[in-house]
Short mmCIF file of C-alpha atoms and ligand atoms in Angstrom, two decimals:
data_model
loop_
_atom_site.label_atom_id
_atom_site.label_comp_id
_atom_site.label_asym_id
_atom_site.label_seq_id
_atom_site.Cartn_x
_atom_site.Cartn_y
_atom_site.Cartn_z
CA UNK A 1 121.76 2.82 50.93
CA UNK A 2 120.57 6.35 51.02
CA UNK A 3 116.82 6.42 51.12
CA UNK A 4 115.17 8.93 48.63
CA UNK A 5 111.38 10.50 47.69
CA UNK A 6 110.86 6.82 45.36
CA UNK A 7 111.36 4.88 48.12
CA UNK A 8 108.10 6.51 49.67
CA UNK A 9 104.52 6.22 48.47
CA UNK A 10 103.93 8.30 45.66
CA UNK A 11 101.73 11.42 48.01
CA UNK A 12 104.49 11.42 50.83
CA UNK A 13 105.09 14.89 52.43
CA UNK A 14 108.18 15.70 53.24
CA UNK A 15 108.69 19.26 54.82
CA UNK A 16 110.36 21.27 57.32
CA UNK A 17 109.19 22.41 60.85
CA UNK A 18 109.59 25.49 63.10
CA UNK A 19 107.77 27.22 65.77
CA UNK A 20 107.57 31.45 66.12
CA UNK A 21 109.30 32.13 69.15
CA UNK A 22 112.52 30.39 68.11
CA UNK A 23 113.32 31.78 64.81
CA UNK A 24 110.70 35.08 64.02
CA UNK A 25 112.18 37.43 66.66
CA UNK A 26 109.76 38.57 69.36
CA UNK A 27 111.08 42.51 69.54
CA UNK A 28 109.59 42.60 66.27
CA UNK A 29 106.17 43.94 64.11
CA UNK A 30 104.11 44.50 67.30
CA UNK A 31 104.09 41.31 69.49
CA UNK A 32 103.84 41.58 73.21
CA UNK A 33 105.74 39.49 75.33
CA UNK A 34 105.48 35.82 76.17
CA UNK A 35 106.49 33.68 78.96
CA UNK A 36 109.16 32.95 77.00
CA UNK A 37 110.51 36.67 77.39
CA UNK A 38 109.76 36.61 80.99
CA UNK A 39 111.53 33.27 81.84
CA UNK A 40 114.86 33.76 80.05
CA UNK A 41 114.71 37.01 81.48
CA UNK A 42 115.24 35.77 84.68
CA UNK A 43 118.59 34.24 85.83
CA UNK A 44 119.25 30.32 85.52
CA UNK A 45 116.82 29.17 83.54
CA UNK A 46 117.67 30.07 79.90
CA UNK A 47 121.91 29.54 78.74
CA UNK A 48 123.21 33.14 78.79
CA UNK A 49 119.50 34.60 79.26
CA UNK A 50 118.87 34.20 75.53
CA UNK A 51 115.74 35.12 74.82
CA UNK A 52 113.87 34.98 70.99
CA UNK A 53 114.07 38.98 70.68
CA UNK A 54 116.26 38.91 67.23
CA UNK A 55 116.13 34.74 66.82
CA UNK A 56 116.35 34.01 63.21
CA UNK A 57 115.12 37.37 62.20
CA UNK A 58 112.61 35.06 60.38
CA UNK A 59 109.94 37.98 60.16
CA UNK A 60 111.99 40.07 57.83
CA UNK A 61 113.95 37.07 56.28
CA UNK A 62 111.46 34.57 55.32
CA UNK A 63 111.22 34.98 52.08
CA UNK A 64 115.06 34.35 51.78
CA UNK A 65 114.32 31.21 54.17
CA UNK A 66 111.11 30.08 51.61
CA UNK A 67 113.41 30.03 48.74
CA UNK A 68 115.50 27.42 50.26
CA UNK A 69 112.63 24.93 51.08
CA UNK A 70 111.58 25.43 47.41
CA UNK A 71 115.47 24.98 46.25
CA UNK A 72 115.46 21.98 48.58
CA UNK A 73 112.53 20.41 46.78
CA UNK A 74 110.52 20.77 50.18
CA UNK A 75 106.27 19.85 49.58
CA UNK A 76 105.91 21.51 53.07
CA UNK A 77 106.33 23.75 55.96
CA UNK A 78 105.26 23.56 59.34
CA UNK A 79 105.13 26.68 61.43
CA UNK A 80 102.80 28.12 64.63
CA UNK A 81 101.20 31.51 64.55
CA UNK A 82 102.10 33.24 67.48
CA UNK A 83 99.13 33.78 70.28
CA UNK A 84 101.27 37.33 71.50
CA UNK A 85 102.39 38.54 68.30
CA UNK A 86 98.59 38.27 67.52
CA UNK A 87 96.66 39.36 70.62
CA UNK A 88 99.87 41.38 72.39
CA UNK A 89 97.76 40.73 75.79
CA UNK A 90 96.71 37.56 75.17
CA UNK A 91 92.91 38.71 74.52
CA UNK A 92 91.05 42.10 73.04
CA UNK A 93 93.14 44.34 71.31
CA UNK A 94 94.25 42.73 68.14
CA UNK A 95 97.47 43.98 66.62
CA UNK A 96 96.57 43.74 62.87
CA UNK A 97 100.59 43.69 61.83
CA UNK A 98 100.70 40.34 63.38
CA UNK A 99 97.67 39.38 61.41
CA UNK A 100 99.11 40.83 57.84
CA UNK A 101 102.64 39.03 58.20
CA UNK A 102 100.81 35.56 59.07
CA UNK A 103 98.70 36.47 55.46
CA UNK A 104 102.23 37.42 53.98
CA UNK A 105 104.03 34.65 54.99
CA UNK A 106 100.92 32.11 53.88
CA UNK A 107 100.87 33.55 50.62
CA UNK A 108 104.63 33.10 50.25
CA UNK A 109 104.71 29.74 50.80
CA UNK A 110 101.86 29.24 48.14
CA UNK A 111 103.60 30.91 45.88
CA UNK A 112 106.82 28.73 46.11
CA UNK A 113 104.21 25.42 45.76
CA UNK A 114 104.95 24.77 49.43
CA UNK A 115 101.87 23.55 51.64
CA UNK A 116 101.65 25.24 54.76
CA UNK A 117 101.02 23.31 57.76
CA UNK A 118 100.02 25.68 60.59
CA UNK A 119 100.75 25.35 64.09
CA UNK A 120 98.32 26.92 66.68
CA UNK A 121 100.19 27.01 70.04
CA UNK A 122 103.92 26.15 69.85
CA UNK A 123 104.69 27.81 73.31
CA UNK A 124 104.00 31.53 72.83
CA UNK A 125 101.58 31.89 75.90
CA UNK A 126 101.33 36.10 76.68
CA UNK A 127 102.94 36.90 79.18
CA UNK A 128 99.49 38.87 80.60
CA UNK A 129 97.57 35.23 80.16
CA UNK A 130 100.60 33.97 81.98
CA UNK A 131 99.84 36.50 85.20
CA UNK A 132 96.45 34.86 85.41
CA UNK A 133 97.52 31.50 85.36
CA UNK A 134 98.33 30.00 81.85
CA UNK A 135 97.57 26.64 81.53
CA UNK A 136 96.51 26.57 85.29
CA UNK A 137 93.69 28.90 84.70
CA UNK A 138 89.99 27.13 83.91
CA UNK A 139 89.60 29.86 81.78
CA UNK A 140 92.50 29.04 79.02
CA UNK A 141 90.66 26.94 76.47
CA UNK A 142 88.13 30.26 76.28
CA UNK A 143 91.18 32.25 76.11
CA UNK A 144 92.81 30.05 73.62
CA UNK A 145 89.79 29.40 71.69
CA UNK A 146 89.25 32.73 71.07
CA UNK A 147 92.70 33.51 69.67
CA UNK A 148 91.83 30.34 67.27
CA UNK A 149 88.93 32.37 65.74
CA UNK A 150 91.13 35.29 65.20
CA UNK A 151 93.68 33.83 63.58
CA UNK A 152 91.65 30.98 61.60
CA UNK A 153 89.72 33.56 60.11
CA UNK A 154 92.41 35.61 58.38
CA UNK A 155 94.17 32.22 57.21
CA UNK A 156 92.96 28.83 57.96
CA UNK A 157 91.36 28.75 54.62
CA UNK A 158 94.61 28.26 53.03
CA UNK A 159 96.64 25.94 55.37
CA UNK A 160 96.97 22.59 54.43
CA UNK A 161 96.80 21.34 57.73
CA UNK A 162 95.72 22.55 61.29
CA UNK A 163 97.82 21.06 64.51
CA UNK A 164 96.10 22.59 67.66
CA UNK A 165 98.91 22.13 70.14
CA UNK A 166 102.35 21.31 69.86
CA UNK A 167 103.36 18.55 72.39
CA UNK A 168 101.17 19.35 75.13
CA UNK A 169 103.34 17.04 77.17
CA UNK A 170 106.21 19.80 77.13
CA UNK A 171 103.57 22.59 77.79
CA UNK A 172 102.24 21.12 80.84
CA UNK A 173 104.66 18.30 82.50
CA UNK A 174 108.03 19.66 81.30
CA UNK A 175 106.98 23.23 82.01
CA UNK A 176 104.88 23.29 85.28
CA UNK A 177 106.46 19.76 87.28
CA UNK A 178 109.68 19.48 86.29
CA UNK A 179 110.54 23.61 86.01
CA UNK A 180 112.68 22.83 82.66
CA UNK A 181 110.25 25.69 80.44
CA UNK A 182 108.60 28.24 80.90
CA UNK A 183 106.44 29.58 83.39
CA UNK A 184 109.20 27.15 85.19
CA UNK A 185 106.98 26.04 87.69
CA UNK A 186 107.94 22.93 90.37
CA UNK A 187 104.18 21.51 91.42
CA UNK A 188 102.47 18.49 90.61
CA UNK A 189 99.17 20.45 91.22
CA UNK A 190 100.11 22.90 88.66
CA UNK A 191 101.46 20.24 86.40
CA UNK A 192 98.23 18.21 86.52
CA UNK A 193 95.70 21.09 86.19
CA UNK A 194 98.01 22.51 82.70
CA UNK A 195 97.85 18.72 81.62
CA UNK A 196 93.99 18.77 81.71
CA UNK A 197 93.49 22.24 80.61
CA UNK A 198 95.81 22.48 77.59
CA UNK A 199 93.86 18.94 76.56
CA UNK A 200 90.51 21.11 77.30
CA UNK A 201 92.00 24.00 75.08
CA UNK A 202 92.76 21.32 72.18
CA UNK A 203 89.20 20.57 72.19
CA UNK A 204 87.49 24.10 72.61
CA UNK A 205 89.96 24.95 69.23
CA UNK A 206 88.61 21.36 67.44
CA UNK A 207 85.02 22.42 68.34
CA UNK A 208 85.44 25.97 67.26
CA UNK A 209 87.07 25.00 63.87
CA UNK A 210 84.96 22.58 63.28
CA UNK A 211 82.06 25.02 63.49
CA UNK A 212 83.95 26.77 60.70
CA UNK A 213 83.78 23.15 57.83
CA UNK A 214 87.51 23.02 58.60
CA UNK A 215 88.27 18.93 58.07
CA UNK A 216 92.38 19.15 58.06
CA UNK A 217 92.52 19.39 62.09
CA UNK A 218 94.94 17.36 64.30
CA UNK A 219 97.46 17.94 67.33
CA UNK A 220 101.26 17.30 67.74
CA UNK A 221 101.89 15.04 70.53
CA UNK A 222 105.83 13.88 71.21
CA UNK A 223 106.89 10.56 72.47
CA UNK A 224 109.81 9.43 74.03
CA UNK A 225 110.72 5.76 74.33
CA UNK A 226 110.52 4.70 78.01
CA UNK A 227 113.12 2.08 78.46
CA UNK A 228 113.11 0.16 82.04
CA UNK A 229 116.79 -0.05 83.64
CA UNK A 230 116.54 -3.58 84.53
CA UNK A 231 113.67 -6.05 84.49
CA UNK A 232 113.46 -5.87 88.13
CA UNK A 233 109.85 -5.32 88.79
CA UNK A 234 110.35 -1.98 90.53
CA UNK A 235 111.86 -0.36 87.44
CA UNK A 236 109.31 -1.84 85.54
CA UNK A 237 106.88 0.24 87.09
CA UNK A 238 109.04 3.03 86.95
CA UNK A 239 109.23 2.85 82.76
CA UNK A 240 105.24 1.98 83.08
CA UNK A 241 104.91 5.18 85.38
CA UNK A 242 106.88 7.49 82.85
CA UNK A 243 105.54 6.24 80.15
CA UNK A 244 102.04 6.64 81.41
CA UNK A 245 102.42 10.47 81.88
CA UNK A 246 104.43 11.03 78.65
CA UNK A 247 103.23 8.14 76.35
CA UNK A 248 99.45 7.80 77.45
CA UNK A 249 97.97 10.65 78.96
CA UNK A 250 97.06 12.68 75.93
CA UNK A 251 96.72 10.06 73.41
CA UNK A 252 94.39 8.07 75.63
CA UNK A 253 92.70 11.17 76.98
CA UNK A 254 91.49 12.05 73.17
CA UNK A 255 90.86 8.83 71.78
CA UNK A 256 89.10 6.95 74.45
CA UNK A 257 88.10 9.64 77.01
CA UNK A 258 90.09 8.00 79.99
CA UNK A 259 93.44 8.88 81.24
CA UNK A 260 96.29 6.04 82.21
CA UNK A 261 95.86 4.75 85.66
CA UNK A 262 99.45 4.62 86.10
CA UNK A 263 99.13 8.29 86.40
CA UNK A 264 96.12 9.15 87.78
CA UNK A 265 97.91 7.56 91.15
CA UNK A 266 99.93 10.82 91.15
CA UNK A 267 98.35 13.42 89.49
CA UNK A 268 94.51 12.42 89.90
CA UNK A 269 94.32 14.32 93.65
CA UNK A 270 95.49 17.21 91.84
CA UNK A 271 93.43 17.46 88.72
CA UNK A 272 90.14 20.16 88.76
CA UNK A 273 86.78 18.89 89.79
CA UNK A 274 84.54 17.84 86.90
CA UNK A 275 87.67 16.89 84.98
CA UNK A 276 86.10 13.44 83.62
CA UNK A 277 83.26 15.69 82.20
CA UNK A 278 85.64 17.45 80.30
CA UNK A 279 86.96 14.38 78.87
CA UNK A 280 83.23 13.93 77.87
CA UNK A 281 82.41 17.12 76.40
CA UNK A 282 85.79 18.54 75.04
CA UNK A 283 88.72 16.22 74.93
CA UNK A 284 87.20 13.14 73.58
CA UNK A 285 86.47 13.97 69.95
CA UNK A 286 87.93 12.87 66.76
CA UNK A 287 90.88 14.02 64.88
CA UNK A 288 91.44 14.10 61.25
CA UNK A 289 95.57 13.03 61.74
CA UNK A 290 98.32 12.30 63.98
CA UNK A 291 101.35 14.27 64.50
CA UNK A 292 104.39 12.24 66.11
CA UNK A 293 107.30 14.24 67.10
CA UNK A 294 109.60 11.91 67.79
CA UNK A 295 113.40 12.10 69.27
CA UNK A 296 114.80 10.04 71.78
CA UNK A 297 114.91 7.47 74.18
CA UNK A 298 115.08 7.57 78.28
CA UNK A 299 115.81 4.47 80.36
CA UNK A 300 113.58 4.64 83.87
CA UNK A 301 114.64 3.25 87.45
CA UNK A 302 113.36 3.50 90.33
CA UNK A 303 114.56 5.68 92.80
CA UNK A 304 114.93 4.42 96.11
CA UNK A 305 115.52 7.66 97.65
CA UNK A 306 112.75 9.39 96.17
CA UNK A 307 110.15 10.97 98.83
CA UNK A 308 107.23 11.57 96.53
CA UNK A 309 105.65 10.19 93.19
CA UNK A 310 106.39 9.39 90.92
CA UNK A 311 109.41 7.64 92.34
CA UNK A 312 111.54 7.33 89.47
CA UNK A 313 115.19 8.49 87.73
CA UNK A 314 117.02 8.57 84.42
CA UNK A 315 119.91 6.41 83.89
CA UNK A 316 122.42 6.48 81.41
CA UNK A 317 122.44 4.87 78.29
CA UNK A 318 125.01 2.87 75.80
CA UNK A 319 123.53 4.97 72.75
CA UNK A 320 125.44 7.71 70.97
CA UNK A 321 124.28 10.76 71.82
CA UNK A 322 123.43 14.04 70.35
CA UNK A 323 124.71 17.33 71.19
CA UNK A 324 121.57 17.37 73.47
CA UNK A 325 123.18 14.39 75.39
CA UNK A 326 119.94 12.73 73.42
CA UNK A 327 120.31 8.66 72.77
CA UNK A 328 119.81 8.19 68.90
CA UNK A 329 117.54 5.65 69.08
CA UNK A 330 115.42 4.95 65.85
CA UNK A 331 113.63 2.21 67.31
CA UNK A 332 111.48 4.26 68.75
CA UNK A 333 110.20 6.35 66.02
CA UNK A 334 109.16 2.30 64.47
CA UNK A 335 107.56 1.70 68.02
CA UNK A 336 105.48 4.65 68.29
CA UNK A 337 103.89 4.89 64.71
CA UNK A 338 102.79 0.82 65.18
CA UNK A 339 101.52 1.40 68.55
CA UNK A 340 99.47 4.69 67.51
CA UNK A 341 98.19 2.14 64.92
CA UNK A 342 97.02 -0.60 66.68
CA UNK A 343 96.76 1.17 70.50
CA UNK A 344 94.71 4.24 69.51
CA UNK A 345 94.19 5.44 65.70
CA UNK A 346 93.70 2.18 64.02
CA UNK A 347 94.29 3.86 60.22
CA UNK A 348 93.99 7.17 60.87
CA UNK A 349 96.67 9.87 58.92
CA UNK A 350 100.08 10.03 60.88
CA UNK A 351 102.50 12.35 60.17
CA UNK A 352 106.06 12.98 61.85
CA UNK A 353 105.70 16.36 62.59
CA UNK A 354 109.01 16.85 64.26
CA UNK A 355 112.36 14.16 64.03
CA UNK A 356 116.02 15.34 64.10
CA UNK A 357 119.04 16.20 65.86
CA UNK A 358 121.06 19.09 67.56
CA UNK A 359 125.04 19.07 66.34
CA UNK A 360 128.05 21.45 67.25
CA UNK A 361 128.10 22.35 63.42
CA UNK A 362 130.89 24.80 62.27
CA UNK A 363 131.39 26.43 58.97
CA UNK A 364 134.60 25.75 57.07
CA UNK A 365 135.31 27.69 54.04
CA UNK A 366 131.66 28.88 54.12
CA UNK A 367 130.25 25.41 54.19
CA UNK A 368 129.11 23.20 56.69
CA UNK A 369 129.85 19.08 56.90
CA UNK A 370 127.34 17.58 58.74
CA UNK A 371 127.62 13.50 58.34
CA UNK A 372 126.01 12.73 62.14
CA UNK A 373 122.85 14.33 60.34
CA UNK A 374 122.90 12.91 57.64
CA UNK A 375 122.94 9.44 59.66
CA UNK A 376 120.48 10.28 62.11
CA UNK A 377 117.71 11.51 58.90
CA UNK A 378 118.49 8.67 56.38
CA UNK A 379 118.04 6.00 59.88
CA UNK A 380 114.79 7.23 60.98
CA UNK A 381 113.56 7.92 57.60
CA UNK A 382 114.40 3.48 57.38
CA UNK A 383 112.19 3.24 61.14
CA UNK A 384 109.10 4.68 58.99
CA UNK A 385 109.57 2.61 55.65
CA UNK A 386 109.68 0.10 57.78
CA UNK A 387 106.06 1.09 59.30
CA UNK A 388 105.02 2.23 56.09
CA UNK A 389 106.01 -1.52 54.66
CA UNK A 390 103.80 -2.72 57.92
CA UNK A 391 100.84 -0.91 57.02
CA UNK A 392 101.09 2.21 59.16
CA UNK A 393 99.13 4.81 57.43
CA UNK A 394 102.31 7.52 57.27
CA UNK A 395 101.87 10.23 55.64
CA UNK A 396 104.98 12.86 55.60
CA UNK A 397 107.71 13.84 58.02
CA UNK A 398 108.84 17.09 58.47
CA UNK A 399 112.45 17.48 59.46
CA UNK A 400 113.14 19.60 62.75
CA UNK A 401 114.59 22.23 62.08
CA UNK A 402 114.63 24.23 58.72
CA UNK A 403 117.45 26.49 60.84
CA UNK A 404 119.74 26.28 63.76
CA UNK A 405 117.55 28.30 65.70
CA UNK A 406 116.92 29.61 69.74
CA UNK A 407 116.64 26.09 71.48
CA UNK A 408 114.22 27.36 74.29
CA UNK A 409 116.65 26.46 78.01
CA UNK A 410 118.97 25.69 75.73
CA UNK A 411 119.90 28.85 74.04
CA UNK A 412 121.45 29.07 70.87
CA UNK A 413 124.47 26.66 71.40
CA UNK A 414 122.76 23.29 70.38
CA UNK A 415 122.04 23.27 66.36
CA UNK A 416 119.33 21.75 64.82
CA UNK A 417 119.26 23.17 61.22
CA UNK A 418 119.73 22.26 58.30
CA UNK A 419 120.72 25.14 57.33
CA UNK A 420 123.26 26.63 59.74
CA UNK A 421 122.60 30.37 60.94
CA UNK A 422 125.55 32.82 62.02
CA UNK A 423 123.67 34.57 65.12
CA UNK A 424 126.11 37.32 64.77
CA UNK A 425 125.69 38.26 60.94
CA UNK A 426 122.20 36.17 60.57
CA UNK A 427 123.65 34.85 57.70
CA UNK A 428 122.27 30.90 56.35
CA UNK A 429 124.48 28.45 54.81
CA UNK A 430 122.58 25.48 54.01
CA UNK A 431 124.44 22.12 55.52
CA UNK A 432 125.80 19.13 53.82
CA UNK A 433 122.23 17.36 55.02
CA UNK A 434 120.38 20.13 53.25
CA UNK A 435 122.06 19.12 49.99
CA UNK A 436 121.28 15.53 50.41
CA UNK A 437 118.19 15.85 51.54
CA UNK A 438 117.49 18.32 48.05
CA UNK A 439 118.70 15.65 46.32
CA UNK A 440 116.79 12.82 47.59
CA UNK A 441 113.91 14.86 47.31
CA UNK A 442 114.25 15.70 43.67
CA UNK A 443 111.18 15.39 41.70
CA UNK A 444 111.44 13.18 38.37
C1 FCB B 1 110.68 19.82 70.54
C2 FCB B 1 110.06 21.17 70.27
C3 FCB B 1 110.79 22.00 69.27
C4 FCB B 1 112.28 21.85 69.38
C5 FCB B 1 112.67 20.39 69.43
C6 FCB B 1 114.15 20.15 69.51
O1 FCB B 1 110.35 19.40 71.81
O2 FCB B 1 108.74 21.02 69.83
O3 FCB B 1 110.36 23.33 69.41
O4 FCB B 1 112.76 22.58 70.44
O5 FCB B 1 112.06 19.77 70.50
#
């Protein structure tokens, strides 16, 4: 059974999601670099060095790209306003063409009846901010907050929604302990400092916004199912331990003021002093809504070798996989939006702000079959009926991604879209999920 718009209460959002640096192109109207041009700059860490230069070429093409949500009977768009195409260095100097196509591209959307849902830091730190620091400096959510103003006050009074942060988790852990993204950093001190600070930032922007009547605010946090290899009590604690620091620490951190102890036991020697006044006077506030960006599943053992905390490593899984090497595992997406319900937002708004999957699409005879998609949409669109039916208050879901675009260490070879891009020509051919997502979508 394919699940379509009727089978969803009668408001339900459903949209499309990007972020700047993957499908704009950086060498474009003005921007100054990000640690995003830095990193894949340098060998290793990006496949092929890609970088976000020419990406989707999204600044001179979205229009083009507009008319395709519209034509796919899209309510929505999410997107993030770049912090370096705006301030260049990160602060002062404004660069007022960054500004105009931000106003340009709102006032597209509008006019195609699409509600844009803004994005405030998807990743695009400057590179200057990034010599000082980044998320390690105590001076970021000043930093941050000020870039909020700036760009709030040329267009927040037309976005739909506000999301302050996307998946802080991935800014912070991913980026500063693990070394996966940019500034590719390997140190727990440096991962627990950017995992307190880019929660402080969230809250400066909330404050700040606030101040300003706006009542549409929220934050994209992603989850990933922490499965334990066995129920042997040590890899128990290993799925408790990763969940803790993916699941918990953000979620808990803004809704009750506390962070898990599971991961204080690593990270707390590490975090700044006064950190638990911070949860006081920025971090512990209330949101309007709840994005969930949702993909995968990991399974957790312990690792008996391991030398240090947290003590723990992956292990394959029976799941099909994605072209990521990702377990489809809808499941999850059902497990998260009940236990944001009754764990931490009782009835608050939840919306999936990112869900979807990375294919090696090709086009044949200028078209693009894409039945794995198609699959992994129409099952995780049945995980949040199913919440829905269970009273979780669900709002929309916005499919990740509107295009194949530059998958951050990843390059361009794993394909999200659906609408495939040629990187060579820049060309878009919408996929065969496109068309049934247009037509499940259709509007009586
Ligand atoms: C998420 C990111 C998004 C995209 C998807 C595949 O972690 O928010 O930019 O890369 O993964």
């Amino acid at each position: 059974m394919t699940l379509t718009r009727k089978d969803f209460p009668k408001d339900f959002i459903f949209g499309a999601a990007t972020a700047a640096y993957q499908i704009e192109g950086s060498q474009f109207g003005g921007a100054g670099p990000s640690h995003w041009d830095t990193f894949s700059a340098t060998p290793g860490n990006v496949v092929g060095a890609e970088s976000g230069a020419i990406a989707c070429d999204h600044y001179h093409r979205y229009e083009q790209d507009f008319d395709l949500l519209k034509a796919g009977n899209f309510d929505a768009y999410r997107f993030s306003t770049s912090w370096s195409r705006v301030l260049p260095e990160g602060r002062g100097q404004v660069n007022q063409q960054g500004l105009d196509y931000y106003d340009r591209l709102t006032d597209a959307l509008l006019e195609r009846g699409i509600k844009p849902f803004q994005t405030l830091y998807h990743w695009e730190m400057p590179a200057a901010l990034s010599d000082l620091g980044g998320w390690t400096n105590p001076d970021v959510h000043n930093w941050f907050g000020d870039f909020v103003d700036i760009i709030d006050d040329r267009i927040g009074d037309r976005m739909e929604a506000i999301a302050t942060i996307n998946e802080p988790w991935c800014a912070s852990f991913l980026s500063h302990f693990h070394g996966i993204h940019a500034p590719g950093l390997r140190d727990i001190r440096a991962a627990a400092r950017s995992m307190h600070y880019v929660l402080k930032a969230h809250g400066e922007a909330m404050t700040r916004l606030r101040a300003k009547g706006r009542k549409n605010l929220g934050i994209a946090l992603n989850f990933e199912y922490a499965h334990p290899a066995t129920e042997a009590k040590e890899d128990l604690r290993a799925a408790a331990t990763e969940d803790a620091v993916y699941n918990k620490w953000f979620i808990e951190a803004m809704t009750q003021g506390t962070y898990p102890a599971e991961a204080l036991e690593g990270l707390e020697a590490h975090l700044p002093k006064g950190w638990q006044d911070d949860l006081k006077t920025h971090i512990h506030q209330p949101l309007d809504w709840l994005g969930v960006n949702y993909y995968t599943r990991k399974i957790h053992a312990h690792d008996p070798n391991a030398t240090a905390w947290p003590y723990t490593k992956p292990v394959d899984g029976h799941r099909a996989t994605t072209q990521m090497g990702w377990e489809v595992y809808p499941e999850g997406l059902h497990h998260f939006l009940t236990r944001m319900k009754n764990d931490y937002i009782g009835d608050l708004p939840i919306l999936v702000t990112e869900n979807g999957m990375a294919w090696d699409d090709h086009l044949k005879d200028d078209a693009a079959t894409d039945p794995e998609r198609i699959a992994f949409i129409q099952s995780h669109l049945a995980a949040m009926k199913q919440a829905i039916d269970e009273g979780v208050n669900l709002q929309g879901f916005m499919y990740w991604s509107l295009l194949d675009n530059y998958e951050w260490a990843e390059g361009y070879d794993k394909r999200f879209g659906i609408v495939h891009v040629d990187f060579d020509t820049l060309k878009r051919t919408p996929k065969a999920s496109y068309h049934m997502l247009k037509e499940a979508l259709k509007r009586d």
